[in-house]
């Protein structure tokens, strides 16, 4: 499959059309941003690592019955996917308090939450991707009640597959963000990416951060951490 035209250049990926109107090519860039684009850098080799890690997770999820946009990995930066109309919600699942929930609700970072939390954020850079509740989602017209139920159920299913799988690789799945979309037949598919850019992974013993927080918090060793996540995933 070949690229036809650039449709969208985002912060971390570029989306291209293909000769098949139902398929897109996602190109994974080395660019990284934080604070809604306020902080930017290039992390050499990040794109290929995120592509390999996302491929691994999409294949694992498909084997476990999750419907995803993933079709094929074409080369070290490009993935062929099914085209969807992205539902403008970031669906965040949290097992352990970190980042914004620690700040907003006062849970100490690193504390296991009494139960798994699912949150919706409205995908709108100009508004800073605000946290929204079900009423907000409805008045924004972002998704229906049935769709929100489905997103929550799928997000929890993804968590129930990934969390124990990662623990076997000595990785704690602290939290993660998912995006979903609608096909033209109205089917809901898991889309976008699943990588250390969109998940928090901690080492099981040392609790060392092996994800984008190393960039957000100027800790260094970003590419090395992503490499370590991929090494553990690909180890039998
Ligand atoms: P952003 O646009 O937020 O800066 P990215 O750089 O990750 O983010 O760009 C990828 C864009 O492609 C995102 O807007 C994402 O919602 C969208 N996208 C991901 N998967 C699909 C898909 N299967 N069909 C259509 N759009 C997709
Ligand atoms: N996340 C993401 N994209 C975003 C915001 C958050 O992928 O635009 C991921 C983030 O990597 C983490 C989870 O969602 O795994 C929860 O992020 P949080 O709300 O704590 O935001 P932060 O404080 O990191 O900006």
PDB file of N, CA, C and O in Angstrom, residues 22-62:
ATOM      1  N   UNK A  22     -10.940   3.374   2.445  1.00  0.00           N
ATOM      2  CA  UNK A  22     -11.198   2.924   3.818  1.00  0.00           C
ATOM      3  C   UNK A  22      -9.920   2.679   4.615  1.00  0.00           C
ATOM      4  O   UNK A  22      -9.975   2.192   5.745  1.00  0.00           O
ATOM      5  N   UNK A  23      -8.775   2.969   3.999  1.00  0.00           N
ATOM      6  CA  UNK A  23      -7.503   2.708   4.693  1.00  0.00           C
ATOM      7  C   UNK A  23      -6.630   3.953   4.714  1.00  0.00           C
ATOM      8  O   UNK A  23      -6.647   4.759   3.782  1.00  0.00           O
ATOM      9  N   UNK A  24      -5.857   4.076   5.799  1.00  0.00           N
ATOM     10  CA  UNK A  24      -4.941   5.204   5.956  1.00  0.00           C
ATOM     11  C   UNK A  24      -3.560   4.660   6.315  1.00  0.00           C
ATOM     12  O   UNK A  24      -3.441   3.549   6.839  1.00  0.00           O
ATOM     13  N   UNK A  25      -2.537   5.478   6.055  1.00  0.00           N
ATOM     14  CA  UNK A  25      -1.199   5.144   6.550  1.00  0.00           C
ATOM     15  C   UNK A  25      -0.849   6.141   7.651  1.00  0.00           C
ATOM     16  O   UNK A  25      -1.010   7.351   7.484  1.00  0.00           O
ATOM     17  N   UNK A  26      -0.437   5.594   8.798  1.00  0.00           N
ATOM     18  CA  UNK A  26      -0.016   6.431   9.928  1.00  0.00           C
ATOM     19  C   UNK A  26       1.507   6.383   9.986  1.00  0.00           C
ATOM     20  O   UNK A  26       2.091   5.297  10.083  1.00  0.00           O
ATOM     21  N   UNK A  27       2.133   7.551   9.892  1.00  0.00           N
ATOM     22  CA  UNK A  27       3.602   7.675   9.930  1.00  0.00           C
ATOM     23  C   UNK A  27       3.997   8.169  11.323  1.00  0.00           C
ATOM     24  O   UNK A  27       3.529   9.213  11.780  1.00  0.00           O
ATOM     25  N   UNK A  28       4.828   7.403  12.001  1.00  0.00           N
ATOM     26  CA  UNK A  28       5.241   7.742  13.377  1.00  0.00           C
ATOM     27  C   UNK A  28       6.508   8.605  13.347  1.00  0.00           C
ATOM     28  O   UNK A  28       7.570   8.152  12.915  1.00  0.00           O
ATOM     29  N   UNK A  29       6.390   9.848  13.834  1.00  0.00           N
ATOM     30  CA  UNK A  29       7.513  10.797  13.840  1.00  0.00           C
ATOM     31  C   UNK A  29       8.351  10.659  15.113  1.00  0.00           C
ATOM     32  O   UNK A  29       7.907  10.075  16.103  1.00  0.00           O
ATOM     33  N   UNK A  30       9.537  11.272  15.086  1.00  0.00           N
ATOM     34  CA  UNK A  30      10.371  11.310  16.296  1.00  0.00           C
ATOM     35  C   UNK A  30       9.993  12.486  17.194  1.00  0.00           C
ATOM     36  O   UNK A  30      10.496  12.598  18.312  1.00  0.00           O
ATOM     37  N   UNK A  31       9.133  13.382  16.706  1.00  0.00           N
ATOM     38  CA  UNK A  31       8.771  14.588  17.478  1.00  0.00           C
ATOM     39  C   UNK A  31       8.011  14.206  18.742  1.00  0.00           C
ATOM     40  O   UNK A  31       7.173  13.311  18.720  1.00  0.00           O
ATOM     41  N   UNK A  32       8.318  14.941  19.793  1.00  0.00           N
ATOM     42  CA  UNK A  32       7.548  14.760  21.031  1.00  0.00           C
ATOM     43  C   UNK A  32       7.184  16.128  21.587  1.00  0.00           C
ATOM     44  O   UNK A  32       7.938  17.093  21.416  1.00  0.00           O
ATOM     45  N   UNK A  33       6.004  16.205  22.189  1.00  0.00           N
ATOM     46  CA  UNK A  33       5.568  17.481  22.763  1.00  0.00           C
ATOM     47  C   UNK A  33       4.949  17.210  24.129  1.00  0.00           C
ATOM     48  O   UNK A  33       4.529  16.086  24.418  1.00  0.00           O
ATOM     49  N   UNK A  34       4.903  18.248  24.939  1.00  0.00           N
ATOM     50  CA  UNK A  34       4.211  18.145  26.229  1.00  0.00           C
ATOM     51  C   UNK A  34       3.573  19.495  26.508  1.00  0.00           C
ATOM     52  O   UNK A  34       3.929  20.497  25.865  1.00  0.00           O
ATOM     53  N   UNK A  35       2.644  19.517  27.456  1.00  0.00           N
ATOM     54  CA  UNK A  35       1.962  20.764  27.811  1.00  0.00           C
ATOM     55  C   UNK A  35       1.259  21.355  26.599  1.00  0.00           C
ATOM     56  O   UNK A  35       1.419  22.542  26.295  1.00  0.00           O
ATOM     57  N   UNK A  36       0.486  20.487  25.875  1.00  0.00           N
ATOM     58  CA  UNK A  36      -0.266  20.928  24.687  1.00  0.00           C
ATOM     59  C   UNK A  36       0.619  21.612  23.656  1.00  0.00           C
ATOM     60  O   UNK A  36       0.235  22.617  23.054  1.00  0.00           O
ATOM     61  N   UNK A  37       1.823  21.077  23.487  1.00  0.00           N
ATOM     62  CA  UNK A  37       2.701  21.586  22.437  1.00  0.00           C
ATOM     63  C   UNK A  37       3.647  22.683  22.894  1.00  0.00           C
ATOM     64  O   UNK A  37       4.492  23.138  22.123  1.00  0.00           O
ATOM     65  N   UNK A  38       3.528  23.102  24.160  1.00  0.00           N
ATOM     66  CA  UNK A  38       4.374  24.191  24.662  1.00  0.00           C
ATOM     67  C   UNK A  38       5.853  23.760  24.689  1.00  0.00           C
ATOM     68  O   UNK A  38       6.754  24.568  24.453  1.00  0.00           O
ATOM     69  N   UNK A  39       6.081  22.477  24.982  1.00  0.00           N
ATOM     70  CA  UNK A  39       7.444  21.953  25.049  1.00  0.00           C
ATOM     71  C   UNK A  39       7.612  20.944  23.920  1.00  0.00           C
ATOM     72  O   UNK A  39       6.778  20.060  23.766  1.00  0.00           O
ATOM     73  N   UNK A  40       8.663  21.102  23.136  1.00  0.00           N
ATOM     74  CA  UNK A  40       8.854  20.228  21.970  1.00  0.00           C
ATOM     75  C   UNK A  40      10.276  19.727  21.901  1.00  0.00           C
ATOM     76  O   UNK A  40      11.192  20.457  22.291  1.00  0.00           O
ATOM     77  N   UNK A  41      10.463  18.527  21.334  1.00  0.00           N
ATOM     78  CA  UNK A  41      11.816  18.016  21.065  1.00  0.00           C
ATOM     79  C   UNK A  41      11.712  16.887  20.062  1.00  0.00           C
ATOM     80  O   UNK A  41      10.626  16.384  19.780  1.00  0.00           O
ATOM     81  N   UNK A  42      12.868  16.510  19.553  1.00  0.00           N
ATOM     82  CA  UNK A  42      12.977  15.331  18.696  1.00  0.00           C
ATOM     83  C   UNK A  42      13.693  14.279  19.531  1.00  0.00           C
ATOM     84  O   UNK A  42      14.752  14.556  20.092  1.00  0.00           O
ATOM     85  N   UNK A  43      13.118  13.107  19.619  1.00  0.00           N
ATOM     86  CA  UNK A  43      13.782  12.009  20.325  1.00  0.00           C
ATOM     87  C   UNK A  43      14.159  11.002  19.246  1.00  0.00           C
ATOM     88  O   UNK A  43      13.272  10.328  18.692  1.00  0.00           O
ATOM     89  N   UNK A  44      15.476  10.952  18.957  1.00  0.00           N
ATOM     90  CA  UNK A  44      15.951  10.079  17.878  1.00  0.00           C
ATOM     91  C   UNK A  44      15.477   8.639  18.076  1.00  0.00           C
ATOM     92  O   UNK A  44      15.707   8.069  19.150  1.00  0.00           O
ATOM     93  N   UNK A  45      14.791   8.111  17.077  1.00  0.00           N
ATOM     94  CA  UNK A  45      14.378   6.698  17.140  1.00  0.00           C
ATOM     95  C   UNK A  45      13.053   6.454  17.844  1.00  0.00           C
ATOM     96  O   UNK A  45      12.596   5.307  17.935  1.00  0.00           O
ATOM     97  N   UNK A  46      12.407   7.522  18.336  1.00  0.00           N
ATOM     98  CA  UNK A  46      11.143   7.326  19.057  1.00  0.00           C
ATOM     99  C   UNK A  46      10.033   6.788  18.151  1.00  0.00           C
ATOM    100  O   UNK A  46       9.268   5.902  18.546  1.00  0.00           O
ATOM    101  N   UNK A  47       9.947   7.322  16.917  1.00  0.00           N
ATOM    102  CA  UNK A  47       8.877   6.901  16.005  1.00  0.00           C
ATOM    103  C   UNK A  47       8.877   5.387  15.779  1.00  0.00           C
ATOM    104  O   UNK A  47       7.863   4.718  16.024  1.00  0.00           O
ATOM    105  N   UNK A  48      10.011   4.821  15.345  1.00  0.00           N
ATOM    106  CA  UNK A  48      10.067   3.371  15.132  1.00  0.00           C
ATOM    107  C   UNK A  48       9.772   2.560  16.400  1.00  0.00           C
ATOM    108  O   UNK A  48       9.136   1.504  16.318  1.00  0.00           O
ATOM    109  N   UNK A  49      10.203   3.068  17.567  1.00  0.00           N
ATOM    110  CA  UNK A  49       9.912   2.329  18.807  1.00  0.00           C
ATOM    111  C   UNK A  49       8.420   2.350  19.108  1.00  0.00           C
ATOM    112  O   UNK A  49       7.820   1.317  19.433  1.00  0.00           O
ATOM    113  N   UNK A  50       7.799   3.529  18.988  1.00  0.00           N
ATOM    114  CA  UNK A  50       6.350   3.607  19.250  1.00  0.00           C
ATOM    115  C   UNK A  50       5.553   2.779  18.244  1.00  0.00           C
ATOM    116  O   UNK A  50       4.525   2.193  18.593  1.00  0.00           O
ATOM    117  N   UNK A  51       6.050   2.720  17.017  1.00  0.00           N
ATOM    118  CA  UNK A  51       5.372   1.893  16.005  1.00  0.00           C
ATOM    119  C   UNK A  51       5.456   0.413  16.411  1.00  0.00           C
ATOM    120  O   UNK A  51       4.452  -0.306  16.366  1.00  0.00           O
ATOM    121  N   UNK A  52       6.644  -0.034  16.835  1.00  0.00           N
ATOM    122  CA  UNK A  52       6.805  -1.453  17.211  1.00  0.00           C
ATOM    123  C   UNK A  52       5.979  -1.784  18.447  1.00  0.00           C
ATOM    124  O   UNK A  52       5.341  -2.841  18.533  1.00  0.00           O
ATOM    125  N   UNK A  53       5.962  -0.854  19.408  1.00  0.00           N
ATOM    126  CA  UNK A  53       5.216  -1.097  20.651  1.00  0.00           C
ATOM    127  C   UNK A  53       3.707  -1.092  20.363  1.00  0.00           C
ATOM    128  O   UNK A  53       2.970  -1.958  20.837  1.00  0.00           O
ATOM    129  N   UNK A  54       3.256  -0.137  19.552  1.00  0.00           N
ATOM    130  CA  UNK A  54       1.822  -0.088  19.198  1.00  0.00           C
ATOM    131  C   UNK A  54       1.410  -1.337  18.426  1.00  0.00           C
ATOM    132  O   UNK A  54       0.342  -1.896  18.662  1.00  0.00           O
ATOM    133  N   UNK A  55       2.265  -1.767  17.501  1.00  0.00           N
ATOM    134  CA  UNK A  55       1.980  -2.990  16.740  1.00  0.00           C
ATOM    135  C   UNK A  55       1.795  -4.161  17.702  1.00  0.00           C
ATOM    136  O   UNK A  55       0.828  -4.923  17.598  1.00  0.00           O
ATOM    137  N   UNK A  56       2.722  -4.266  18.647  1.00  0.00           N
ATOM    138  CA  UNK A  56       2.659  -5.356  19.634  1.00  0.00           C
ATOM    139  C   UNK A  56       1.319  -5.320  20.371  1.00  0.00           C
ATOM    140  O   UNK A  56       0.629  -6.332  20.490  1.00  0.00           O
ATOM    141  N   UNK A  57       0.930  -4.154  20.861  1.00  0.00           N
ATOM    142  CA  UNK A  57      -0.312  -4.065  21.654  1.00  0.00           C
ATOM    143  C   UNK A  57      -1.552  -4.286  20.787  1.00  0.00           C
ATOM    144  O   UNK A  57      -2.481  -4.961  21.212  1.00  0.00           O
ATOM    145  N   UNK A  58      -1.581  -3.702  19.575  1.00  0.00           N
ATOM    146  CA  UNK A  58      -2.763  -3.911  18.720  1.00  0.00           C
ATOM    147  C   UNK A  58      -2.922  -5.396  18.381  1.00  0.00           C
ATOM    148  O   UNK A  58      -4.041  -5.914  18.356  1.00  0.00           O
ATOM    149  N   UNK A  59      -1.804  -6.086  18.146  1.00  0.00           N
ATOM    150  CA  UNK A  59      -1.904  -7.522  17.825  1.00  0.00           C
ATOM    151  C   UNK A  59      -2.383  -8.303  19.047  1.00  0.00           C
ATOM    152  O   UNK A  59      -3.249  -9.171  18.948  1.00  0.00           O
ATOM    153  N   UNK A  60      -1.831  -7.968  20.210  1.00  0.00           N
ATOM    154  CA  UNK A  60      -2.245  -8.652  21.453  1.00  0.00           C
ATOM    155  C   UNK A  60      -3.738  -8.428  21.714  1.00  0.00           C
ATOM    156  O   UNK A  60      -4.477  -9.359  22.064  1.00  0.00           O
ATOM    157  N   UNK A  61      -4.194  -7.192  21.524  1.00  0.00           N
ATOM    158  CA  UNK A  61      -5.606  -6.883  21.797  1.00  0.00           C
ATOM    159  C   UNK A  61      -6.515  -7.587  20.796  1.00  0.00           C
ATOM    160  O   UNK A  61      -7.560  -8.126  21.182  1.00  0.00           O
ATOM    161  N   UNK A  62      -6.118  -7.605  19.535  1.00  0.00           N
ATOM    162  CA  UNK A  62      -6.933  -8.285  18.508  1.00  0.00           C
ATOM    163  C   UNK A  62      -7.060  -9.772  18.854  1.00  0.00           C
ATOM    164  O   UNK A  62      -8.151 -10.347  18.765  1.00  0.00           O
TER     165      UNK A  62
END
